[in-house]
Amino acid sequence: MTITKYETQVTKLGPVTQDFMAEGILVFFQMTVPDELAEIAILHTHNKLQQEVVAGDKLIIDDYVLPILCVGEVANENLANLGHFVVKFNGLTQPEMPGDISVPSDAPIPPIAPGTIIKIVGKK
């Protein structure tokens, strides 16, 4: 049985977001983040994390489905408490940083704009 572990909607993109996206990095923060972090972030409404994110789950950005290859040791805590997560298109099966969520390096980076729906789904 597949469940939605987390779902949110993008509200705003910081002015430096496109630079990070060009490097294959998506930095998400909830809307209440300090201004200096909002500059680099994809801001979103923060909702409750229903279940921990694990390798094998799927990250869905609108109609794009990306397999999650690995999840850093603090990624779930950051997501649950701060609405913060970092998606890296690096293809790694071991996280570079403790807050990383890695997806395939050859996956296209989906277009992201206010209104984009982000979901993480997986097995119950």
XYZ file of C-alpha atoms in Angstrom:
124
model
C 0.000 0.000 0.000
C 1.372 3.396 -1.012
C 0.851 6.385 1.269
C 1.624 10.090 1.017
C 4.309 10.758 3.617
C 4.563 14.492 2.964
C 2.752 16.962 0.744
C 3.270 20.682 0.290
C 2.774 23.510 -2.175
C 5.448 25.934 -3.370
C 4.641 29.548 -2.493
C 7.712 31.472 -3.661
C 11.199 31.028 -5.131
C 14.112 32.975 -3.691
C 16.218 35.051 -6.117
C 19.198 32.656 -5.974
C 17.115 29.469 -6.350
C 17.796 29.161 -10.096
C 21.573 29.131 -9.480
C 21.193 26.159 -7.127
C 18.812 24.407 -9.526
C 21.397 24.757 -12.303
C 23.782 22.789 -10.049
C 21.186 20.071 -9.407
C 20.255 21.217 -5.900
C 16.775 22.073 -4.648
C 16.707 23.752 -1.220
C 13.268 23.807 0.411
C 12.249 25.800 3.497
C 8.901 26.613 5.033
C 7.628 30.170 4.484
C 8.682 31.460 7.927
C 12.415 31.081 7.250
C 14.715 34.111 7.879
C 15.309 36.390 4.863
C 18.931 35.295 4.326
C 17.800 31.681 3.873
C 14.727 32.638 1.833
C 17.067 34.011 -0.861
C 18.338 30.523 -1.719
C 15.167 28.579 -0.996
C 12.067 27.221 -2.608
C 9.531 28.335 -0.014
C 6.503 26.184 0.730
C 3.626 25.634 3.100
C 4.790 23.335 5.881
C 2.691 20.291 6.670
C 3.090 17.362 9.026
C 5.497 14.617 8.024
C 3.258 11.536 8.177
C 6.027 8.927 8.079
C 9.818 8.990 7.727
C 11.242 9.296 4.234
C 13.440 6.343 3.219
C 15.390 5.187 0.182
C 12.956 3.658 -2.291
C 10.284 6.305 -1.731
C 9.278 8.601 -4.601
C 9.565 12.383 -4.769
C 6.781 13.765 -6.952
C 7.076 17.312 -8.276
C 3.795 17.977 -10.100
C 3.867 15.198 -12.752
C 7.571 14.307 -12.399
C 8.288 11.159 -10.368
C 11.818 10.794 -8.985
C 13.064 7.735 -7.069
C 14.721 8.594 -3.760
C 18.120 6.867 -3.629
C 19.225 7.840 -0.113
C 18.165 9.968 2.841
C 20.629 11.656 5.203
C 20.478 10.976 8.926
C 18.937 14.382 9.827
C 16.775 14.890 6.718
C 13.598 13.586 8.365
C 14.158 15.631 11.521
C 14.773 18.794 9.466
C 11.685 18.169 7.367
C 9.458 17.441 10.366
C 10.667 20.337 12.532
C 11.721 23.045 10.075
C 10.018 22.205 6.805
C 13.562 22.056 5.425
C 14.895 19.514 2.961
C 17.573 19.466 0.291
C 17.145 17.407 -2.860
C 20.343 16.678 -4.789
C 20.337 15.300 -8.327
C 23.639 13.488 -7.731
C 22.770 9.793 -8.080
C 24.385 8.910 -4.749
C 23.242 5.984 -2.629
C 25.047 7.371 0.443
C 24.308 11.006 1.362
C 26.955 13.684 0.867
C 25.561 15.717 3.778
C 23.356 14.560 6.674
C 20.344 16.564 5.449
C 20.417 15.399 1.833
C 17.790 13.502 -0.110
C 19.410 12.137 -3.282
C 17.736 11.354 -6.599
C 19.236 10.140 -9.912
C 21.775 12.464 -11.527
C 20.323 11.871 -14.981
C 16.767 12.811 -13.981
C 15.487 16.080 -15.439
C 15.033 18.883 -12.933
C 11.327 19.682 -13.105
C 10.107 23.250 -13.518
C 9.153 24.695 -10.139
C 6.999 27.774 -9.582
C 4.483 29.042 -7.036
C 1.645 26.531 -7.001
C 3.847 23.503 -7.742
C 2.781 20.500 -5.647
C 5.527 18.458 -3.959
C 4.780 14.991 -2.563
C 6.822 12.216 -1.054
C 5.133 8.839 -1.306
C 6.173 5.382 -0.220
C 5.121 2.108 1.275
C 3.351 2.082 4.602
